[in-house]
Structures are given as structure tokens and as C-alpha cells.
XYZ file of C-alpha atoms in Angstrom:
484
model
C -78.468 58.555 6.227
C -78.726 61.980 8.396
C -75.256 60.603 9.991
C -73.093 60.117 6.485
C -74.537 62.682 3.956
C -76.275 64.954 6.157
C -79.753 64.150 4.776
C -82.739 64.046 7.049
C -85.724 62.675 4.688
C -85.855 61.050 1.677
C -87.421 63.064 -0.901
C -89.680 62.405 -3.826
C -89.919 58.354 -4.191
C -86.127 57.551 -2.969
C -87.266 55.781 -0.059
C -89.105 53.446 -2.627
C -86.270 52.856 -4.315
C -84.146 52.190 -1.764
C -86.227 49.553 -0.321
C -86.602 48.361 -3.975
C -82.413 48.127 -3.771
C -82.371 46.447 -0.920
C -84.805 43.390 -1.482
C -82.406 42.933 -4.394
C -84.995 43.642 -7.508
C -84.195 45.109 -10.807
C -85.454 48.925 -10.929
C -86.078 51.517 -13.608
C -86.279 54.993 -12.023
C -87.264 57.734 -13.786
C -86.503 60.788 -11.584
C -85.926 64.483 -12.137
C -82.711 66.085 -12.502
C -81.338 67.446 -9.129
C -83.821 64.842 -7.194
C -81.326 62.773 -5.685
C -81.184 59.800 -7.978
C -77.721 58.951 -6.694
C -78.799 58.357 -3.126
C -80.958 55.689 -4.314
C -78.019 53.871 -4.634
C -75.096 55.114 -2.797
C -77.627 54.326 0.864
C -77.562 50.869 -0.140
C -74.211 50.239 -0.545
C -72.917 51.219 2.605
C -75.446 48.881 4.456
C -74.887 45.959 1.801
C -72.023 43.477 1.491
C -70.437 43.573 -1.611
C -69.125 46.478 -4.308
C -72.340 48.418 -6.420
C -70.989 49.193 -9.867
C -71.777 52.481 -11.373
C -71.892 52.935 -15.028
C -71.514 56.045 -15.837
C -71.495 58.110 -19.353
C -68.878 60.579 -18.490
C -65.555 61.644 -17.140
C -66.492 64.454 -14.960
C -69.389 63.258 -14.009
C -67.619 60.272 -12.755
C -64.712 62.729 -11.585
C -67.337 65.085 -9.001
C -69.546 62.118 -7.865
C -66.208 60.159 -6.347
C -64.914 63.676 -5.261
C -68.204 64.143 -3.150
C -67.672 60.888 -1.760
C -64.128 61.021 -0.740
C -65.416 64.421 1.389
C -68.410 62.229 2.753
C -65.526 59.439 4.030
C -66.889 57.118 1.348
C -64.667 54.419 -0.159
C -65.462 54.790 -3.465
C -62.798 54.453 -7.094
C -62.965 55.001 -10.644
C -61.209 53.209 -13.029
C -61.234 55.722 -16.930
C -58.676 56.278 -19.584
C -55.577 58.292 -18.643
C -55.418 57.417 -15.320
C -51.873 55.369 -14.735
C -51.033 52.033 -15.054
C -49.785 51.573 -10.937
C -53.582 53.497 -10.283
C -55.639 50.995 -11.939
C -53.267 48.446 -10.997
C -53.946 49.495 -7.426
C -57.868 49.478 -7.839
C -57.576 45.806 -9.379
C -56.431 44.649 -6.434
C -58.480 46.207 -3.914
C -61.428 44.757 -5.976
C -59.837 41.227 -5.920
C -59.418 42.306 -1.980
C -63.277 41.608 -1.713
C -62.988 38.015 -1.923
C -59.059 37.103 -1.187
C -58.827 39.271 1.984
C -55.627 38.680 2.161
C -54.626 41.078 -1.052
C -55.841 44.261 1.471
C -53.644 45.527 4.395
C -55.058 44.986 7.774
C -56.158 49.032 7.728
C -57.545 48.583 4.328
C -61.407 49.255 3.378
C -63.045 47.564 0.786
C -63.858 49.617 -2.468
C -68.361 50.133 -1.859
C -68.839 52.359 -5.137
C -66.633 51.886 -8.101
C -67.011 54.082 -11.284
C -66.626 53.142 -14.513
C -67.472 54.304 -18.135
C -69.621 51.575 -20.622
C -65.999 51.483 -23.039
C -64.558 49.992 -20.204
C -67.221 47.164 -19.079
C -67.185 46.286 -23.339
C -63.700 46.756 -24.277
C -61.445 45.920 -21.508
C -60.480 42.160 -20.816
C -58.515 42.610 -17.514
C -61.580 44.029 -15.912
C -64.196 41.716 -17.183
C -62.017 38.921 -15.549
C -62.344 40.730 -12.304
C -65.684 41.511 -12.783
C -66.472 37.516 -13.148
C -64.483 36.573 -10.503
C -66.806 39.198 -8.162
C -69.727 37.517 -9.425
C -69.162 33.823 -8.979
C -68.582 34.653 -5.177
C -71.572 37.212 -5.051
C -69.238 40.490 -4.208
C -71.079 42.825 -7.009
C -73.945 44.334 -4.952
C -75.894 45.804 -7.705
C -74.997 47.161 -10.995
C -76.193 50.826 -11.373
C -76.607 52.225 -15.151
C -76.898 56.012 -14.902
C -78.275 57.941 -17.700
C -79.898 55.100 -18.769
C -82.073 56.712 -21.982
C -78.184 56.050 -23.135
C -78.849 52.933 -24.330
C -81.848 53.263 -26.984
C -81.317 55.054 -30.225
C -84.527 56.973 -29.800
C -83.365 58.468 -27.121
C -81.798 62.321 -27.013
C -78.253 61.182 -25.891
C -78.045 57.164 -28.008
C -74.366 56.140 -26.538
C -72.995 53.112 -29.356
C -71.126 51.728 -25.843
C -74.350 51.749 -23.584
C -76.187 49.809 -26.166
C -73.288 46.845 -25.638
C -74.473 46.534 -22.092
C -77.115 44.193 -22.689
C -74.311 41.756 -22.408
C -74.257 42.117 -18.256
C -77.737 40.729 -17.731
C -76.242 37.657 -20.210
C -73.201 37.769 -17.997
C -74.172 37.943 -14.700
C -77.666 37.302 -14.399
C -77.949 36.960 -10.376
C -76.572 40.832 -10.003
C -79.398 43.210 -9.913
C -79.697 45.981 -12.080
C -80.586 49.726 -11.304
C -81.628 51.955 -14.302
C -82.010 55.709 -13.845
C -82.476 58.508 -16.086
C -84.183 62.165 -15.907
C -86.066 61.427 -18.918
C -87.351 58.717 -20.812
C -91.089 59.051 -22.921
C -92.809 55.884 -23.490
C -90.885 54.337 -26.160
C -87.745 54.891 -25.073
C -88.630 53.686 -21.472
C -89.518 50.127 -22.970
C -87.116 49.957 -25.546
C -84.167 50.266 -22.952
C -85.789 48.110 -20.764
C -85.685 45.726 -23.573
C -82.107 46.122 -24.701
C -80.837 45.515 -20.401
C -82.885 42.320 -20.877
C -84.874 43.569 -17.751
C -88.674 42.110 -17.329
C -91.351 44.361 -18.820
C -92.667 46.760 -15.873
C -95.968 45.769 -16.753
C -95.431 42.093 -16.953
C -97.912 40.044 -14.356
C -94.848 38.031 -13.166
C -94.101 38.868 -9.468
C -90.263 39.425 -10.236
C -90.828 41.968 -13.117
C -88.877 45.416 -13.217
C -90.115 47.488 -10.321
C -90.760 50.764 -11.675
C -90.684 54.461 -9.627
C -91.169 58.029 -11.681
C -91.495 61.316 -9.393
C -92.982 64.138 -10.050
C -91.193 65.603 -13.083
C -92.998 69.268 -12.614
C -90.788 71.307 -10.311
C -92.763 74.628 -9.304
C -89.609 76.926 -9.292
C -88.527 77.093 -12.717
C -90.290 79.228 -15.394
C -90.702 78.500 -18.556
C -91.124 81.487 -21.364
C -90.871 80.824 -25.443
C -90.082 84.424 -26.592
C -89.809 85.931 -30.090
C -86.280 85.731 -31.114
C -85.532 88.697 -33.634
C -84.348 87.811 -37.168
C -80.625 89.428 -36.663
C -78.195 87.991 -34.552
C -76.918 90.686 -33.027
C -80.171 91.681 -31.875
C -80.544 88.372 -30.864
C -77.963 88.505 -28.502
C -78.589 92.085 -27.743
C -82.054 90.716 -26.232
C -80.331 87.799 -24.376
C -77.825 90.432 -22.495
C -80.549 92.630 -21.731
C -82.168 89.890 -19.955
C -79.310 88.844 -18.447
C -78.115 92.226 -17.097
C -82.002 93.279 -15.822
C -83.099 90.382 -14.100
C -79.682 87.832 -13.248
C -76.648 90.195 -13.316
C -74.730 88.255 -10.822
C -76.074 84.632 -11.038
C -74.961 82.013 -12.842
C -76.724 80.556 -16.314
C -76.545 78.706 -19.123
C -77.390 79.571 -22.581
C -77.847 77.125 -24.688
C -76.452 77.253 -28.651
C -77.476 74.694 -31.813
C -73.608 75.314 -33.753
C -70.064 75.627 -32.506
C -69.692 78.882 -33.901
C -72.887 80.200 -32.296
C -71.564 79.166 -28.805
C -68.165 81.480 -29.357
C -69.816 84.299 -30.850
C -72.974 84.409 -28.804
C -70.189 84.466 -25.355
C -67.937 86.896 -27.125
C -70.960 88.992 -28.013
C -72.626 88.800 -24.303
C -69.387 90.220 -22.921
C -68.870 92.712 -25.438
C -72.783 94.179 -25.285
C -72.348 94.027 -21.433
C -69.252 96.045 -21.388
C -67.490 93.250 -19.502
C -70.315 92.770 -16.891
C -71.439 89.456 -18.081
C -68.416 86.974 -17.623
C -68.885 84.571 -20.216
C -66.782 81.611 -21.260
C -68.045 79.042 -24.445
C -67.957 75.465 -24.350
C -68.144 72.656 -27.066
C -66.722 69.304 -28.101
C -64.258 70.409 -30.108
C -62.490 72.194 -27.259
C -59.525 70.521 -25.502
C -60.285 68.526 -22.625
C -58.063 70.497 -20.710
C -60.187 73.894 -21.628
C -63.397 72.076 -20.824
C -62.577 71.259 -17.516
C -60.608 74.695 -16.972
C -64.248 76.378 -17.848
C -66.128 74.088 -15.687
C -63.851 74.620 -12.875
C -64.328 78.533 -13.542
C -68.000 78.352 -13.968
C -68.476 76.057 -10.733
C -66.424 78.667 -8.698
C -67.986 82.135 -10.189
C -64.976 83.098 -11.816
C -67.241 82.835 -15.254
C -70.697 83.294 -14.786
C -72.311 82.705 -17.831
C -71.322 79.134 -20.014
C -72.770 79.548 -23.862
C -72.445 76.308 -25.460
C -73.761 73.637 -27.228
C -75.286 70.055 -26.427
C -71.844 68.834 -25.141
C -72.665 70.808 -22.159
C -75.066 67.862 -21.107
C -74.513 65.466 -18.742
C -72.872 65.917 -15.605
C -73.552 69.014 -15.261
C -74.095 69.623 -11.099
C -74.310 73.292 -10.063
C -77.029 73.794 -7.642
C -77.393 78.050 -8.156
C -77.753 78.189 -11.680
C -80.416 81.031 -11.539
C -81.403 80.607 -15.773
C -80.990 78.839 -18.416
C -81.602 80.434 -22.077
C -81.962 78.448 -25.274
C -80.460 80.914 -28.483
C -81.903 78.544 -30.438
C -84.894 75.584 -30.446
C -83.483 72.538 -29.007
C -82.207 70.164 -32.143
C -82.860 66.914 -30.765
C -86.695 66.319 -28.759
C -88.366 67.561 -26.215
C -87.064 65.265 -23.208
C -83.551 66.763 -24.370
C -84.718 70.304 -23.781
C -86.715 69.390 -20.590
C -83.127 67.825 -19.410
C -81.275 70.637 -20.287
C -83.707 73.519 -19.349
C -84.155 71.353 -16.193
C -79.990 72.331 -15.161
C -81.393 75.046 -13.340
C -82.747 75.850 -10.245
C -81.300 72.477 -8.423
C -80.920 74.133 -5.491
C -85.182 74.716 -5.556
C -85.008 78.283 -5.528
C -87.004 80.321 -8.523
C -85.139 80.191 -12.028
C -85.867 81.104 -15.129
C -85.821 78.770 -18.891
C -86.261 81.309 -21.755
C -86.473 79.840 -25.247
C -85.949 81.992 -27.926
C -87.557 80.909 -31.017
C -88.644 82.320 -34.771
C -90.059 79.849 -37.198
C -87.497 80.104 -39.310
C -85.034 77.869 -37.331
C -87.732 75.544 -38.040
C -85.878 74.328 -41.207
C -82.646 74.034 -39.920
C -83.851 71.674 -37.526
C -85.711 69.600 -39.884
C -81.979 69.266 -42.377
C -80.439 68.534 -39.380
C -82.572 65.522 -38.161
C -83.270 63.977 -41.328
C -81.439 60.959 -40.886
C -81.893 60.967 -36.841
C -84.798 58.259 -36.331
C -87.815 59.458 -35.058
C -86.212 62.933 -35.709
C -89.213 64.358 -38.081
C -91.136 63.487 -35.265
C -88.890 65.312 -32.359
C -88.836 68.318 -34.235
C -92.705 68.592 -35.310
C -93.210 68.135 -31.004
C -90.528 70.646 -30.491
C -92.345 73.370 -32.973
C -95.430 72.452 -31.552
C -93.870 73.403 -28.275
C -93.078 76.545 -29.263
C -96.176 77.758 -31.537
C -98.836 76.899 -28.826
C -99.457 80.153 -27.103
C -102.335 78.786 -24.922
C -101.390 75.549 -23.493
C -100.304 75.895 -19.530
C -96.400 74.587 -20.437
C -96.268 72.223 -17.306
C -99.563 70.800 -18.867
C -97.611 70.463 -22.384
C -94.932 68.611 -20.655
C -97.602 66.748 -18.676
C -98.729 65.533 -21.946
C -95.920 64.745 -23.580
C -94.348 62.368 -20.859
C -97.867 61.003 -20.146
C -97.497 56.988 -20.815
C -94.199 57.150 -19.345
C -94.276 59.566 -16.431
C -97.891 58.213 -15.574
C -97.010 57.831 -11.960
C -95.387 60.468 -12.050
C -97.852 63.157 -13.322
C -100.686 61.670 -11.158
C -99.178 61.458 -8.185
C -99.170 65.622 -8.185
C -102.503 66.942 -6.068
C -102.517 69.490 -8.702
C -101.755 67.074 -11.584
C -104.708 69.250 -14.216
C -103.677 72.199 -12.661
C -102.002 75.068 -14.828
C -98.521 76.518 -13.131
C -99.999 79.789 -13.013
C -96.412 81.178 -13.458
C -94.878 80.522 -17.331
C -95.395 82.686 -20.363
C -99.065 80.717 -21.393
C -100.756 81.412 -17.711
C -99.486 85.334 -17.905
C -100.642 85.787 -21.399
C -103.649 87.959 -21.800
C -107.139 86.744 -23.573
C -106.166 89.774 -26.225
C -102.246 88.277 -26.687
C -103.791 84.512 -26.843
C -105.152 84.488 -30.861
C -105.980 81.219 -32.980
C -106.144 81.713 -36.483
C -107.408 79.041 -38.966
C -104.153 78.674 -41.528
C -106.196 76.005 -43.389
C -106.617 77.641 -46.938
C -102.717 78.995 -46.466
C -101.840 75.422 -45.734
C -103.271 73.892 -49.669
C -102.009 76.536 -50.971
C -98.574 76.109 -49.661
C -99.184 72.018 -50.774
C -100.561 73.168 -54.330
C -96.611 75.220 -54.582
C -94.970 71.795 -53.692
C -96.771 69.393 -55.840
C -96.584 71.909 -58.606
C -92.689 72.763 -58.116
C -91.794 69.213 -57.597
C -92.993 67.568 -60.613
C -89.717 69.776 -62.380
C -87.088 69.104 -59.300
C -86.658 69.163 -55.484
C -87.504 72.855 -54.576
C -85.442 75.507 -52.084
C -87.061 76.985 -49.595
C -86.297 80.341 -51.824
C -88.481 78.817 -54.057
C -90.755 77.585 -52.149
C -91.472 80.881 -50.651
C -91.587 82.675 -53.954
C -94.056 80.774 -55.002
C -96.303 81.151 -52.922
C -96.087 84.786 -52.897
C -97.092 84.367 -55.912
C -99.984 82.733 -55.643
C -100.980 84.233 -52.174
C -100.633 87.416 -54.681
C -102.916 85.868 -57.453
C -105.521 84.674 -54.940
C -105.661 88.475 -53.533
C -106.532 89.493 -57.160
C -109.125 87.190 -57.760
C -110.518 88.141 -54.569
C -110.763 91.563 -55.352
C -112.656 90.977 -59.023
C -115.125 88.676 -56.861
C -115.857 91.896 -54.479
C -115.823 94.086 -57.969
C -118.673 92.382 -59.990
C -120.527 92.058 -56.637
């Protein structure tokens, strides 16, 4: 380990794992981002026979991981779209190479980590022949499914292509499977598990899933929900002034819920700044080429500051990112802004995650996941989030990834403890108020069952309404006090 990637000690639960790998089990592994999930697997291949297959949800991803293993002297491929017919041709039959020897040249090494994306495991015939070929003489060491909240619909990144994968446990039922993700709550965790056709982790049989979570609290980043001011251009005006004060040179993030908001918000951050803040935007609708340009910019400090939207997910591997700043509430769940907030501070140095938030966006959000399932329910966590003003926000996450982080959480010494360092533990006694909304809450139910017996009301409406009657209830209030 020390002698190939230059690692003395396994960290969190890897050396679990690995052992886990070896004896040839199926494992889940839940695992935080930047605690060196992919060692769990890339140790084990090197010491076992055979190829491990990594699934993979994206191109760069896919693109840095074989990079850093070329520099390690690793023999490790991908096989994606784009790359030319003699390439793949090439790859095909080094893989074949594993059990006709003869296809290799005598200097030739086997292929240990191959990287693939799920469109090419469900749509491509050539390699599923190969594939089955590997298996009937035992050459596929383990299949590895990154990302692997992919697969479920409930969870914040549902992949149509990762749900097909159910079909390699069908296939190839002797290959063991690895599972990893960052996050994965409780019903996400067994509803992937389901869909891989791996064992339930809780089953009494001796060969059931073997499940690992580490810690998912990591001490160095900060977490602050601040008041985000009605105009945008105050909005942003707060955001550079952050930026400039406390991370003028560092690299961040900031995150954006529309397209539009990630261009103007890095447009804006330059222009505010004078020029000091290098930012770039980035969002699916941008060229591949002027994604990976921007990445390539932002890895080397040519651009310091990437504004952009969820497409700005995965993959992402820069170990100094110093903050990461959400412009708006997260659209999606919890887990998705824990992921993305979690981007910083890889490197385990202090980092801050600001989230800017007004109840207003509140709205939005709820439009927006209408449809979504379980998306009501994402957003009312995600509010809930950001209103509590008390709550220790390690302890909120705590709570939130209870069921399925339950190793995880425990295993902390401090596991009740508050951080003692995010927005709730600084806050005053005077700043931390509780108010009992109760009678504002019927009233606001008294508007809606009274507007929609006509038709579905607007907010506009809504909130004249109860102006109205917030107005009326005043008055009566005051002729109470009167004949008293």
C-alpha cells in the first residue's frame, strides 16, 4: 500500500473493507466524500487475480481516476463513447488477453481496473460477450458500482442506466459486488440494495451484504445558514464580500438552483470584485468541450471560483477547495446538499459551507419537486434545515442519516456532542428565539380552504388574504381591549 500509492494507514473503516474485498463478499459502503472510497477497491486488485470492473457515472470522473493510476504505474483502461474504434478495439483484446494469453505480447500486462459507464454494461453487445466470456473462466475480480445511491429513484442523483444493473447479479452471480456511495438515508440504502439483488444487510444468513459506514461528521468544515437579502444584486454583493474578506485567493464553489443564476451570479462576482474574484460558470447545457476547459482551469487556479448548478456534481476531486456557498437552498434533499457542501475541505484543512436562504425560495422549491417522488418530503427536511436556529447542525445531520449512518454516527466518541464551531453553537441565547406561529398557522389554513372552494389560489393571493385577515383579527383585538 505505502509502496504503490504512497499511503501509510488506512483511514476511517477501509481496512474493513478491504478485508471484506478480499474474502470475496458483497459490500455496501457508505463513506464520506474525500475518505478514500476508491482504495477500498483499487488495494485489492493489485493483490487479486483477475480484472475489478468499475462502474462509474461519469466521463471525467472516469477520465482523472485512470489518469491517477497511469501516474501510480497502474494498468488500468476505460472503455466510453468517443473514444476510437482501433482504442476500444485494443482494450477488447487485452481483456480477452486474461484468459487466451496468447492475444498479449510477451511484455504485455493484464488490464487490473477497467472503467466503464452503466450505458455501456446495458447497451453494448460486443462487451457483454466479453464480459461473459471473463466470467465463465472466473477473470472478473469484483464488480465495483460507484455512486451507488444512482440506482434508486429516491435518491438525489436517480441514473435510468444504473437502475438496469440489476441485470449483473442475474448475469453473473459468482462475481462479487462492491457498492459505494457518500450518501444514502435509510430508504434509499435498502432500496438499492434491493434493485443489485444483494442480501439484506440485516438478514441472519451468514453470506448477507456486509455493510461499513464511517463517520460522516468531518470536524473541519463549517456550516452557516445566513439570511439571503431579497435583491439579487445584493445577494451577490454579500457572496463577494465574503469571498473577498475571508477566501480571496482560495478556491470555492458556489452553488446556483437555474442556469441563468449560475452565469449571472459569476459575471456579477467578477464585476463587484473588480476582477479579483476569477470566476467561470458551469452547467449542462454548456459544451462538453467548455466543461472540461473550466474544470481544467479551476483544477489549475487559473479560475478560482466555479458558480454553477447541480451538474457540477459528481466527480468533482479538488482537494483545496477552501468554501463552498449555496446562492440558493439545495432543490433536491438533504443528502444532495450534504454531498455537495461536503466538496470542500478534502484535503482536511478548515473550510467553510455558507447557505444562503430566505423563505421565499421556499416555493420555488416546492413547484419544482412536485412531481419528484418523495420530493414534498426533501424539501419540508431541507426548510427545516434552514429555519432551525438552535439545533447543533452536525447533530441535524446526525439525525437525519440516523437509520442509515447508524454505525456511522455511533462510532464518533463525541457522537451527542455539538461541533461547537457552525452558525447554531456561535449563536447567542438573545439571537436563539422560538415563537409559537400556531394561531398564524389556522389562519393561513382558514385563507386556503376559503380561497379554494372558488379556484386554485396564487401565492399573490394567498398572501393578500391573509393580510387581510391578519388585519381584521388586529381590529377585533383592539375593540376586545376597548370595552375592557
Amino acid at each position: 500500500m505505502e509502496q504503490v500509492f504512497d499511503i501509510r494507514d488506512f483511514r476511517l473503516c477501509q481496512r474493513g473493507v478491504c478485508n471484506a474485498v478480499m474474502d470475496g463478499r458483497d459490500v455496501f459502503c457508505i463513506m464520506p466524500t474525500g475518505g478514500g472510497k476508491s482504495l477500498t477497491y483499487q488495494l485489492p486488485a493489485l493483490l487479486q487475480a483477475g480484472c475489478t470492473l468499475v462502474i462509474s457515472p461519469l466521463l471525467s470522473l472516469i477520465s482523472d481516476q485512470v489518469h491517477q493510476l497511469h501516474q501510480l504505474k497502474i494498468e488500468a483502461d476505460r472503455i466510453k463513447g468517443g473514444i476510437p474504434e482501433e482504442y476500444r478495439n485494443n482494450i477488447y483484446r487485452r481483456l480477452r488477453g486474461l484468459v487466451n494469453r496468447h492475444l498479449l505480447s510477451p511484455d504485455e500486462k493484464e488490464i487490473k481496473l477497467l472503467y466503464v459507464t452503466p450505458e455501456l454494461i446495458c447497451r453494448n453487445a460486443s462487451f457483454q460477450n466479453i464480459l461473459h466470456e471473463l466470467a465463465a473462466h472466473g477473470k472478473i475480480a469484483r464488480i465495483v458500482i460507484d455512486e451507488a445511491h444512482c440506482v434508486s429513484e429516491m435518491g438525489h442523483d436517480f441514473r435510468e442506466d444504473y437502475s438496469n444493473l440489476k441485470i449483473l447479479r442475474t448475469q453473473y452471480p459468482n462475481v462479487p459486488i462492491l457498492a459505494l456511495s457518500a450518501t444514502c438515508p435509510p430508504k434509499v440504502l435498502a432500496q438499492v440494495t434491493k434493485d443489485l439483488g444483494l442480501r439484506d444487510i440485516r438478514s441472519p444468513n451468514p453470506h448477507r451484504t456486509l455493510y461499513f459506514a464511517s463517520p460522516l461528521y468531518r470536524k473541519n468544515l463549517h456550516y452557516a445558514v445566513l439570511p439571503k437579502p431579497d435583491e439579487k444584486s445584493k445577494a451577490i454583493h454579500v457572496m463577494a464580500q465574503f469571498i473577498m474578506d475571508h477566501h480571496p485567493d482560495n478556491s470555492g464553489i458556489v452553488y446556483c438552483l437555474r442556469r441563468k443564476d449560475a452565469e449571472d451570479v459569476a459575471r456579477e462576482l467578477v464585476k463587484v470584485s473588480s476582477g479579483k474574484i476569477k470566476a467561470g460558470y458551469y452547467h449542462a447545457k454548456r459544451s462538453e468541450a467548455e466543461k472540461e476547459m473550466l474544470h481544467t482551469q479551476w483544477r489549475k487556479g487559473d479560475i478560482k471560483v466555479v458558480c454553477a448548478t447541480i451538474a457540477f456534481g459528481l466527480g468533482i476531486n479538488k482537494a483545496d477547495v477552501r468554501f463552498v456557498l449555496h446562492y440558493s437552498v439545495n432543490k433536491k434533499s438533504i443528502e444532495c446538499y450534504y454531498q455537495e457542501s461536503g466538496r470542500s475541505g478534502r484535503d482536511g484543512k478548515n473550510s467553510d459551507c455558507i447557505l444562503y436562504y430566505r423563505p421565499q425560495d421556499a416555493m420555488s422549491l416546492f413547484s419544482i419537486n412536485e412531481t419528484r417522488k418523495g420530493g414534498r418530503e426533501n424539501v419540508l427536511s431541507m426548510i427545516t434545515f434552514c429555519e432551525d436556529r438552535e439545533t447543533c447542525r452536525k447533530i441535524q445531520f446526525a439525525q437525519y442519516f440516523s437509520d442509515s449512518s447508524e454505525l456511522a454516527w455511533t462510532s464518533e466518541r463525541d457522537d451527542g456532542r455539538e461541533c461547537g464551531h457552525c452558525d447554531n453553537c456561535n449563536r447567542s441565547e438573545k439571537e436563539k428565539k422560538k415563537e409559537d406561529l400556531t394561531q398564524e398557522a389556522w389562519k393561513i389554513l382558514q385563507v386556503v380552504k376559503s380561497a379554494g372552494k372558488r379556484e386554485a389560489p396564487s401565492m399573490k393571493q394567498l398572501a393578500e388574504g391573509l393580510k387581510e385577515t391578519v388585519r381584521l383579527s388586529i381590529q377585533v383585538r383592539r375593540q376586545n381591549m376597548l370595552v375592557l
